[in-house]
XYZ file of C-alpha atoms in Angstrom:
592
model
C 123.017 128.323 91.053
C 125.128 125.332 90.475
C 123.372 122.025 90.647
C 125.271 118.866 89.632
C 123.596 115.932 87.302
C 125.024 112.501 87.406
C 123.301 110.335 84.299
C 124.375 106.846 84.211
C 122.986 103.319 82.869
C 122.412 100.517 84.923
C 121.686 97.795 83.144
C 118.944 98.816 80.534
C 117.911 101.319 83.269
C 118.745 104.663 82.872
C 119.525 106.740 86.714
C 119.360 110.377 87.093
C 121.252 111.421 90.602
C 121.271 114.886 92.241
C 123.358 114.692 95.196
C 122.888 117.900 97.343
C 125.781 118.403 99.191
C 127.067 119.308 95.663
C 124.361 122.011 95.695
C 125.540 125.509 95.028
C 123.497 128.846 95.582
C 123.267 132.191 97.500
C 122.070 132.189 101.232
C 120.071 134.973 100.309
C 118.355 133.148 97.213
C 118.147 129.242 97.959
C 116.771 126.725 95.578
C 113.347 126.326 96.408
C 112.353 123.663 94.409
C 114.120 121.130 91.145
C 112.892 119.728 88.221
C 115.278 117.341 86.373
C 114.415 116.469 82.832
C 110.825 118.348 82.878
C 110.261 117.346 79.340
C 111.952 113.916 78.865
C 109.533 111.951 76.692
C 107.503 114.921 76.336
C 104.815 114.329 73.519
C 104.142 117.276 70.785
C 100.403 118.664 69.480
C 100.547 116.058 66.281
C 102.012 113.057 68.770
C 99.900 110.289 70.105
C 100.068 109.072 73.333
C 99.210 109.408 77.262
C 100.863 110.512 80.684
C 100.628 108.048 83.283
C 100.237 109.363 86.676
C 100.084 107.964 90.532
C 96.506 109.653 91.477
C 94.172 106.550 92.948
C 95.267 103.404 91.886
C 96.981 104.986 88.553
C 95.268 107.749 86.022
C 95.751 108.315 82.398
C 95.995 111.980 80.716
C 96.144 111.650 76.880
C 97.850 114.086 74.840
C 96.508 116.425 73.209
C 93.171 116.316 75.047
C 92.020 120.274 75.077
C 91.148 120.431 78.236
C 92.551 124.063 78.667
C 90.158 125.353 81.075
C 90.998 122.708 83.926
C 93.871 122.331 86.278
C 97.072 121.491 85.828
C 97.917 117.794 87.368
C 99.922 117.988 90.433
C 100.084 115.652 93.793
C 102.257 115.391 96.831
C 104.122 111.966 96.986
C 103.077 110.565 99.969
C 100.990 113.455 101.264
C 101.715 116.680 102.953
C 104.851 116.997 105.437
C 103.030 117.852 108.861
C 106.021 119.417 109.755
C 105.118 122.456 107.388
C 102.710 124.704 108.623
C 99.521 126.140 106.958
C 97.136 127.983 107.733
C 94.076 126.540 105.683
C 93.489 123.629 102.960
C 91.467 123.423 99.631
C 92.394 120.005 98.268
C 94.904 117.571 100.394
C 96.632 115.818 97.118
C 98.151 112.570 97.545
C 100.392 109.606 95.756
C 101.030 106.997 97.504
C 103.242 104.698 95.145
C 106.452 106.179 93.260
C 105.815 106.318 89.553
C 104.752 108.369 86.994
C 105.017 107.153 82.884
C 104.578 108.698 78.997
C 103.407 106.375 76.291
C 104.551 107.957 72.996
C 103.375 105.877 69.929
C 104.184 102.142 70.341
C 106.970 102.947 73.565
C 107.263 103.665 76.897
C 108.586 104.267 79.990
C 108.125 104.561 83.484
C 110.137 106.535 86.420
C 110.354 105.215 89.768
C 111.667 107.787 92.391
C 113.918 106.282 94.699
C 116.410 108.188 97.256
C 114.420 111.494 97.801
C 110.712 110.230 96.668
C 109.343 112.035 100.099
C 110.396 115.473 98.531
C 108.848 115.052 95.080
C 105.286 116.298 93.914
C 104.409 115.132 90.326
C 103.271 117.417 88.338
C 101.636 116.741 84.644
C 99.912 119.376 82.021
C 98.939 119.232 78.386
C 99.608 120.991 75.133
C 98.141 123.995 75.521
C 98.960 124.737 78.964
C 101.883 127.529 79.093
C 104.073 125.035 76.491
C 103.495 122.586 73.586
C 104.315 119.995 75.264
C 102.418 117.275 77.251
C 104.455 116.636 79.874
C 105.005 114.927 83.070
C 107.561 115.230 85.637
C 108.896 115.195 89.615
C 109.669 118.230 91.398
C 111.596 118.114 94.359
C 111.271 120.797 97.602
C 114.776 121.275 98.320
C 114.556 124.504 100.463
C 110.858 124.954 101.993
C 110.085 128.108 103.690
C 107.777 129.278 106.100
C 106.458 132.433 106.847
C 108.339 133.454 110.212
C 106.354 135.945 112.771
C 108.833 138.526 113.971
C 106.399 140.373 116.022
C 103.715 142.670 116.002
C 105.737 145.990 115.426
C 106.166 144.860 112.208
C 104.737 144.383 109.141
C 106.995 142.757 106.724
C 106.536 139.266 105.636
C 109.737 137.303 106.784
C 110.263 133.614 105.272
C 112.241 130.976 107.160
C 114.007 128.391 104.174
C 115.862 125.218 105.795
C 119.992 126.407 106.525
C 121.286 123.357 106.062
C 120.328 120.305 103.286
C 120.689 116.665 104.499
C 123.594 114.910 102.883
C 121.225 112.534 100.316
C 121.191 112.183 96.372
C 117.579 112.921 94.847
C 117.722 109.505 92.542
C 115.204 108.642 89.826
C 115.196 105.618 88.058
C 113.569 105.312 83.926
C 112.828 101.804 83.026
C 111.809 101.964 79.107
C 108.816 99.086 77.952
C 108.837 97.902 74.676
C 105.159 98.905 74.629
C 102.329 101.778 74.941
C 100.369 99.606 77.083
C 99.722 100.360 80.674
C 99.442 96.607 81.781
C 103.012 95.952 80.479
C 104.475 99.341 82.089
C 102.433 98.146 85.456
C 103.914 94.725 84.947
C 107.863 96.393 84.630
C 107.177 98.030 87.927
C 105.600 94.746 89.594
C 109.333 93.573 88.423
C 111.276 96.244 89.982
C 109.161 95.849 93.591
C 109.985 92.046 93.075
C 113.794 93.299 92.873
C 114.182 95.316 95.746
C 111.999 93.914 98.095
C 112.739 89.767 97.295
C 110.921 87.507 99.773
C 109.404 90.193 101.890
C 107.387 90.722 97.933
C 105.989 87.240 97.516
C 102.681 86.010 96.162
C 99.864 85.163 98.641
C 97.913 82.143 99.051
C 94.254 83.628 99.643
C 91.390 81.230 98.559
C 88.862 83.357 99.141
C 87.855 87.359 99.859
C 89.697 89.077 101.884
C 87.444 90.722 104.263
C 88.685 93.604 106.472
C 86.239 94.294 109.864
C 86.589 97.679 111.788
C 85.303 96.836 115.119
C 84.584 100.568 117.285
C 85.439 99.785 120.454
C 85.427 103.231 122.506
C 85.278 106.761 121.451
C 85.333 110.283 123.912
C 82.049 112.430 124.876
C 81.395 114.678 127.386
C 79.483 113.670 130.319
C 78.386 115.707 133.381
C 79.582 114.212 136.659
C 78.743 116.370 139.751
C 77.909 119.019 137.445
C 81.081 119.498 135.574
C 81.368 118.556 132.265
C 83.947 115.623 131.441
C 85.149 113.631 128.844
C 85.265 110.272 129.331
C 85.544 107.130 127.340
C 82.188 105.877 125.939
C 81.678 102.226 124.961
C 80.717 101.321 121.605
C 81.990 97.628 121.629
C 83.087 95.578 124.401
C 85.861 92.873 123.962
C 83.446 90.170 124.651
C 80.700 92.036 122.287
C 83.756 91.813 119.521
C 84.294 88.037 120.292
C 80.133 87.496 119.825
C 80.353 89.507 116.688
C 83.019 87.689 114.986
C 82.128 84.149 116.247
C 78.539 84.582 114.486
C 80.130 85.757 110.994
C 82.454 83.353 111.362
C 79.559 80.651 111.878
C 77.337 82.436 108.861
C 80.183 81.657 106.616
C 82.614 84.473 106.134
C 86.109 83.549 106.403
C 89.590 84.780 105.389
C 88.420 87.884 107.762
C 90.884 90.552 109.519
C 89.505 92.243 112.179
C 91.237 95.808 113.269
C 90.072 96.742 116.789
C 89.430 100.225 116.715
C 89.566 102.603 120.008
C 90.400 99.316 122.261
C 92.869 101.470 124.797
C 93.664 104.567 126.034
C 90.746 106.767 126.265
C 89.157 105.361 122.699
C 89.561 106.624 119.023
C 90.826 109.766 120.077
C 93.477 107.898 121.883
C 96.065 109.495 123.652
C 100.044 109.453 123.523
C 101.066 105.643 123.556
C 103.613 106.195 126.319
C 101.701 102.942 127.824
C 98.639 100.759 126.462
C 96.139 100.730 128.972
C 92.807 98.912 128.667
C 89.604 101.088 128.709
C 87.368 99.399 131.648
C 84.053 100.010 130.625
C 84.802 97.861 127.280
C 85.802 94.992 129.867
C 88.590 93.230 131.641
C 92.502 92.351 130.246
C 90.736 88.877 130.786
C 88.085 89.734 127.865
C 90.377 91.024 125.449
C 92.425 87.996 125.930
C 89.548 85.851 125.134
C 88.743 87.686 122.454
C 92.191 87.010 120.701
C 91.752 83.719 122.034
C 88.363 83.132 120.092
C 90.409 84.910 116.998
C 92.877 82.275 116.600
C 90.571 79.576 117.382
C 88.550 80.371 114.448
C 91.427 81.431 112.101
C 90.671 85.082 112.203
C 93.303 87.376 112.317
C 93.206 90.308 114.888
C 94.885 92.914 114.980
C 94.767 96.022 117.693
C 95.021 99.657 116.204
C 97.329 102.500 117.366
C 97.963 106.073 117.002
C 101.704 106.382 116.737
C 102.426 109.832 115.188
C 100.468 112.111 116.799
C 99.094 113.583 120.511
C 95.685 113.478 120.880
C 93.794 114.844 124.405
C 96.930 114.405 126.204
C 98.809 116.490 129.230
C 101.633 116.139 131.374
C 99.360 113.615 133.662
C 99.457 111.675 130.341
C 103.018 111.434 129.592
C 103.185 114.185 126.892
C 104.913 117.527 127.540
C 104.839 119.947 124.279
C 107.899 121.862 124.927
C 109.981 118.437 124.578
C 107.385 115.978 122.976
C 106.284 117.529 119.767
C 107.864 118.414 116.431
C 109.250 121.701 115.200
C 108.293 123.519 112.596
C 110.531 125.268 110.276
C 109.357 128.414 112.291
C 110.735 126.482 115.222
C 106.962 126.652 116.871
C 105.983 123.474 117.809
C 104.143 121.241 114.977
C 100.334 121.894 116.682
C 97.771 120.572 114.175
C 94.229 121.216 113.388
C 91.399 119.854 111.622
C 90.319 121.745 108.351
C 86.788 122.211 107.275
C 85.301 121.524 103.827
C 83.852 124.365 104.007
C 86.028 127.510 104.702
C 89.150 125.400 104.399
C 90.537 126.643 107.881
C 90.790 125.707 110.991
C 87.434 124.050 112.239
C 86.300 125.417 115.449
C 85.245 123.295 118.783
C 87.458 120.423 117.857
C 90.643 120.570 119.765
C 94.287 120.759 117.667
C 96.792 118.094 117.646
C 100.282 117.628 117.852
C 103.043 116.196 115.672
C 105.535 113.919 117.639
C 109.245 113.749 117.441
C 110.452 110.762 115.435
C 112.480 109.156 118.284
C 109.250 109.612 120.489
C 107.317 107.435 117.706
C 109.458 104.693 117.515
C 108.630 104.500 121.686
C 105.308 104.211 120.343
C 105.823 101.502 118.450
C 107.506 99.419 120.977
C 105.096 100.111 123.220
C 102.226 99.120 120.462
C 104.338 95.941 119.445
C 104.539 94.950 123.225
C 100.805 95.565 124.062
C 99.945 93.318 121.081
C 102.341 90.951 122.020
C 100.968 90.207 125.417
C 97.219 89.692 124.033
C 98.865 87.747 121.056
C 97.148 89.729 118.236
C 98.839 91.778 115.540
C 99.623 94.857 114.875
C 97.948 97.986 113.295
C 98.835 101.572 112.958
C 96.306 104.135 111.679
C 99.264 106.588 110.722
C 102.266 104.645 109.709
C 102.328 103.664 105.815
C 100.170 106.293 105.058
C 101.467 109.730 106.731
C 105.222 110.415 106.298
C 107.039 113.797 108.619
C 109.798 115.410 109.232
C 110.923 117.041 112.264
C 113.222 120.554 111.701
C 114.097 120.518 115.521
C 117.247 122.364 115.236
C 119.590 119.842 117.696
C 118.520 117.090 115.583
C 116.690 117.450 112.475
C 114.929 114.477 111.155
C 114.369 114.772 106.874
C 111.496 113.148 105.471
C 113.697 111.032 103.467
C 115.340 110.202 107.379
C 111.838 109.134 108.477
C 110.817 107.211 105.556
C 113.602 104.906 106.011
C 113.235 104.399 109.552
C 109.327 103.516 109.362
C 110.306 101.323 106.742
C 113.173 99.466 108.949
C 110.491 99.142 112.124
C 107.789 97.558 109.885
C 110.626 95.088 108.426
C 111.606 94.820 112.004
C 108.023 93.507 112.856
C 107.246 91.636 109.771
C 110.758 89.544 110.333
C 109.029 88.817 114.032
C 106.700 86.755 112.785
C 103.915 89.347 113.739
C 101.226 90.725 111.161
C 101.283 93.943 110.037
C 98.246 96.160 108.816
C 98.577 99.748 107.517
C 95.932 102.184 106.263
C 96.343 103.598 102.432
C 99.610 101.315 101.067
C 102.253 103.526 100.845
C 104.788 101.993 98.527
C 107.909 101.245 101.062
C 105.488 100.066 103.839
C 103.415 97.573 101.008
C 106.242 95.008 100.947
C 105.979 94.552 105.315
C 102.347 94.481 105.159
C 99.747 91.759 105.173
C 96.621 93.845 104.653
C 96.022 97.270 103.309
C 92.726 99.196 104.250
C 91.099 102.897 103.124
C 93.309 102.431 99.766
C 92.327 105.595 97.854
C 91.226 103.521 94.315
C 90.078 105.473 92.312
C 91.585 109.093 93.417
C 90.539 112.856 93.321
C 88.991 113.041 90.099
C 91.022 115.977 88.555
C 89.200 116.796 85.338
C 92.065 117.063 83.387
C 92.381 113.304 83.700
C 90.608 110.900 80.576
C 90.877 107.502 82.890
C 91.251 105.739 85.813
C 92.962 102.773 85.703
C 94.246 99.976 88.195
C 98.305 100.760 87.678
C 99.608 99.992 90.865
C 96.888 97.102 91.371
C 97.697 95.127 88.362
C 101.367 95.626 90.339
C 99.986 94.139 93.548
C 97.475 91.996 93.021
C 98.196 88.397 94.652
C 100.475 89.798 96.721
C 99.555 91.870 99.336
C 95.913 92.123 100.685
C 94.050 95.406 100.174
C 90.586 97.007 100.199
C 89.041 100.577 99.659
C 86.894 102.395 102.103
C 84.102 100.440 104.445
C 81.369 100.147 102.339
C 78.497 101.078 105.183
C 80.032 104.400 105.816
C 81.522 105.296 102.659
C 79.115 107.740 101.156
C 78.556 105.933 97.804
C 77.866 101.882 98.760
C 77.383 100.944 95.272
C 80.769 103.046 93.751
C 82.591 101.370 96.108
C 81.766 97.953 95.624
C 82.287 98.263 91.711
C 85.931 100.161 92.008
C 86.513 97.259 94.224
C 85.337 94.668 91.622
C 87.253 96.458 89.107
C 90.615 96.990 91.266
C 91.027 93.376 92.513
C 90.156 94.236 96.581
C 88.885 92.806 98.960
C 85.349 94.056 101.249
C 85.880 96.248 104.332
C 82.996 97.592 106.792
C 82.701 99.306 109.947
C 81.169 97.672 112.963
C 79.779 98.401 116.701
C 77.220 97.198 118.861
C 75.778 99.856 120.061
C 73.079 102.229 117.515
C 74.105 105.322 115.989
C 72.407 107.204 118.806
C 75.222 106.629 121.073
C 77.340 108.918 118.923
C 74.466 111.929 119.093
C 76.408 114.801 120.656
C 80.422 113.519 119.651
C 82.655 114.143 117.290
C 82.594 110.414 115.085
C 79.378 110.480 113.133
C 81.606 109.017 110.390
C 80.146 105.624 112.634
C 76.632 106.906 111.660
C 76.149 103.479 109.876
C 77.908 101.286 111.680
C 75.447 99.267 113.851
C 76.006 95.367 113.359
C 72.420 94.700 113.836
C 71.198 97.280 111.175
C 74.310 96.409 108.814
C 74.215 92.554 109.182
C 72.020 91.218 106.768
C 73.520 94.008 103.414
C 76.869 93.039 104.642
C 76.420 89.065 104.240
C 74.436 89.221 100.908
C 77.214 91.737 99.819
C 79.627 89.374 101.305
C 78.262 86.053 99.642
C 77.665 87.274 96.086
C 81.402 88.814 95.868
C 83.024 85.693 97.324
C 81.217 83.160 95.432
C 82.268 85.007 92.460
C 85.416 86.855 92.980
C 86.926 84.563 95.861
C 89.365 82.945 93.856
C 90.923 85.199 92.244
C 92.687 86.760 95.419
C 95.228 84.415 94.957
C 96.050 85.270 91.743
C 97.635 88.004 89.533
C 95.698 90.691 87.750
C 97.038 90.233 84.005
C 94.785 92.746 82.078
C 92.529 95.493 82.129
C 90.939 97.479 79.386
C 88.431 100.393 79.321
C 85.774 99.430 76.928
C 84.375 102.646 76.948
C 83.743 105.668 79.539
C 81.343 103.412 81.672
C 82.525 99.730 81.041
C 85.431 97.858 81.861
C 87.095 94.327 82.131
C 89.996 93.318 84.442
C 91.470 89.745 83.557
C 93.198 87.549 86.020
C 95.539 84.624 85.736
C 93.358 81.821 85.230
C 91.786 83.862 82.268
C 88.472 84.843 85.312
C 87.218 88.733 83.275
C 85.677 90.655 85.570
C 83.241 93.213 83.957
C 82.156 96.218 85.824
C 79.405 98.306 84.535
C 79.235 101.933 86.043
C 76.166 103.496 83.813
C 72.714 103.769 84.495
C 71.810 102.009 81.455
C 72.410 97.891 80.866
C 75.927 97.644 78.734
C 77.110 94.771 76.647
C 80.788 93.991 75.911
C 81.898 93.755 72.803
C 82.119 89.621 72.922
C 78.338 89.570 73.689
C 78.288 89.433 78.197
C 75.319 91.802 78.776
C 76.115 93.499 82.120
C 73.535 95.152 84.166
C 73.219 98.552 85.047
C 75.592 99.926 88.048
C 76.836 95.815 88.561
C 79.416 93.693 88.083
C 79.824 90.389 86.104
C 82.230 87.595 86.223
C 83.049 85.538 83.409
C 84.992 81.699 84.153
């Protein structure tokens, strides 16, 4: 193998390139994956310090910390590449924002992984742990394989690796801190966003919570008509149901509200291929969803209408989507079907029907097509897959790298944000943050590898002020009262999921994740949530985050620019903090 290393210092940065076309190695034996400078900073057993790494908002693994039974640390940056088959999943890792730090006595550093981030998994283990070093680093897929079916008649397991590398430089950037705290090496990064993204980076000017409203509008179930079984659209909200919904909130008090409309066209939630955006008629007229963006901008609320641009869902040729030309490839050169995995035997679930990954030319269609729909009910824009799940396409007449994508997803969002339109984007990826206005389902607080010590608000104490976020809808979350805390804790705003119809209208469908989602039953929590948090936390959103600290395993305090702590209590038992705020069990309390 011959791999060539370019170090040079930029400023008091320090750059580590790879370019592949300078790659060298055997056809027969291809680099599968890299690792450049696995154990730069690397801490020893009698060294203090911690390894900073991108699960959640930002975790912390101290040296030295014996946890030799558990896993190894290791998560893909920015997911998994749908493009790669497999064949069942255990644990779906994910980082969505490209950094990864040591703190080694009183010093630091963090690395930010530029040019070739969407090939990168970071990867982090302890003394202990096959070396004596605690350690954490990027490793880069430069040749992936996939297991290629030559036929029945024989046996042998054949693997297909990618021929031919794009011509890109794998590029990783160390910015050293004059510090072992995690605030300042947040802080450094906050910088670097500031420098590459200027204006399109800028602080908000929120005066109050930001509140993010999933409105269901129409899902899919299967009705008999004439005795055949059919699927067919099934209302959960109608346009004019939305507009009654919002206008009462609005009247109740809650303001500073974005509402994503959820399932508004084609077919519902499940909504198929975006070749046009047609209306669903038992949620109303064109007339009704222009009043309802009508009533949105009357009573400052911003709207936005969702879209599936990545992916085929219940679609045929009488749809607009052909596989043999429509979908991805895999490596395999199959095309990219999907499926849904179970939590339970990690494969394939059976009786819900796979999916298909699109090429990247036919998503951009989508997004025109989601840009002009939006456009001509004057609302904004939201995508339930771009910012948050990044492909690449290894159709052999024109292969599309993940790096390739990345940088065109990021170009259309700029392309929108420059038009003057809103933008909102599920989980925050870090090159779609800077083009959006509001983040929702941010993953906070992360997996909860045990080899971890602490969570901490890293890429928060980045963002905060600047870009609108929340975590999960609190009425269908699983854990209400988890949620709310992390989200007291990491500086976001309150999001819920609404419909007007009762959970009974989802009995024999696929989307009981709705199973709390009735406005009438979820009304009254989500106002008393609503009106404790803003009265207290409202005017911070404005501001940055300046501090946090972990007082102990159950307590912490996150400081904001005006010197507002917010304490967060996540025991069973009352705490108080060390300068005398009791803090009662499983709450939050805000000092002034």
């Amino acid at each position: 193998f011959d791999v060539s290393i370019i170090y040079r210092l930029d400023g008091g940065d320090m750059v580590v390139e790879m370019p592949l076309s300078e790659l060298e190695y055997s056809e027969a034996t291809p680099i599968y994956t890299l690792v450049p400078l696995p154990y730069f900073g690397a801490g020893g057993p009698e060294d203090e310090g911690y390894l900073m790494v991108p699960e959640g908002g930002g975790a912390l693994i101290n040296f030295n910390n014996n946890k030799f039974s558990q896993a190894s640390y290791y998560a893909n940056l920015y997911g998994w590449d749908m493009a790669l088959s497999r064949e069942a999943v255990v644990h779906d890792t994910r980082a969505y924002f490209n950094v990864f730090g040591i703190a080694n006595g009183d010093d630091s550093f963090i690395c930010m992984l530029e040019e070739g981030a969407p090939y990168v998994s970071v990867q982090a283990d302890i003394n202990g742990h096959g070396s004596s070093y605690n350690f954490v680093n990027s490793s880069y897929m430069i040749s992936p394989s996939e297991l290629y079916q030559v036929g029945d008649l024989n046996s042998q397991n054949v693997y297909k690796f990618l021929e031919t590398l794009p011509d890109e430089t794998m590029t990783q950037r160390y910015r050293f801190v004059n510090s072992n705290s995690y605030v300042d090496m947040a802080k450094t990064y906050q910088g670097y966003l500031k420098d590459n993204y200027g204006e399109y980076f800028a602080e908000n000017e929120d005066e109050g919570t930001p509140v993010a409203l999933e409105i269901v509008g129409a899902v899919d179930k299967v009705r008999q008509i004439l005795g055949v079984p059919v699927s067919k659209p099934w209302k959960l909200t109608k346009y004019s149901e939305a507009e009654e919904m919002i206008r009462q909130l609005v009247s109740e008090g809650m303001s500073n509200i974005s509402v994503k409309y959820t399932g508004w066209c084609n077919g519902g939630v499940n909504q198929k291929i975006l070749r046009k955006a047609k209306t669903i008629g038992a949620l109303g007229s064109r007339k009704d969803l222009e009043s309802l963006s009508a009533a949105a901008q009357e009573l400052d609320v911003d709207l936005y209408l969702e879209g599936v641009t990545h992916y085929e869902y219940d679609s045929g040729l009488l749809d607009g989507f052909f596989t043999f030309t429509d979908a991805a490839r895999f490596l395999s050169k199959e095309n990219a079907e999907l499926f849904v995995y179970s939590d339970i035997t990690y494969s394939a679930r059976e009786g819900i029907d796979s999916y298909y990954l699109l090429h990247p030319s036919l998503i951009e269609e989508n997004v025109q097509v989601l840009k002009e729909a939006t456009d001509r009910y004057k609302a904004n824009v939201a995508f339930r897959d771009m910012g948050k799940d990044l492909s690449s396409d290894y159709y052999l007449k024109n292969m599309v790298s993940r790096q390739q994508a990345m940088d065109s997803h990021a170009q259309m969002l700029k392309e929108i944000d420059d038009g003057g339109k809103k933008v909102m984007i599920n989980m925050g990826n870090d090159y779609a943050l800077p083009y959006a206005d509001m983040v929702t389902n941010m993953d906070l607080s992360g997996s909860g590898y045990t080899i971890i010590d602490e969570e901490i608000p890293f890429y928060q104490l980045a963002i905060h002020g600047f870009v609108d976020y929340v975590g999960s809808p609190l009425n269908v979350c699983g854990n209400e009262q988890k949620e709310l805390l992390e989200s007291a804790e990491y500086g976001a705003g309150l999001s819920f999921s609404l419909m007007r119809e009762t959970a009974f209208a989802l009995q024999k469908t696929l989307y009981t994740e709705y199973y709390a989602s009735d406005f009438a039953t979820v009304h009254d929590r989500m106002m008393e949530i609503y009106n404790r948090y803003n009265s207290e936390l409202g005017h911070v959103f404005g501001q940055q985050m300046t501090g946090h600290e972990k007082l102990d395993d159950k307590l912490s305090c996150t400081v904001y620019e005006d010197g507002t702590k917010v304490y967060v209590n996540y025991d069973f038992a009352d705490a108080v903090t060390p300068d005398g705020v009791e803090v009662p069990a499983r709450d939050y309390v805000v000092v002034r």
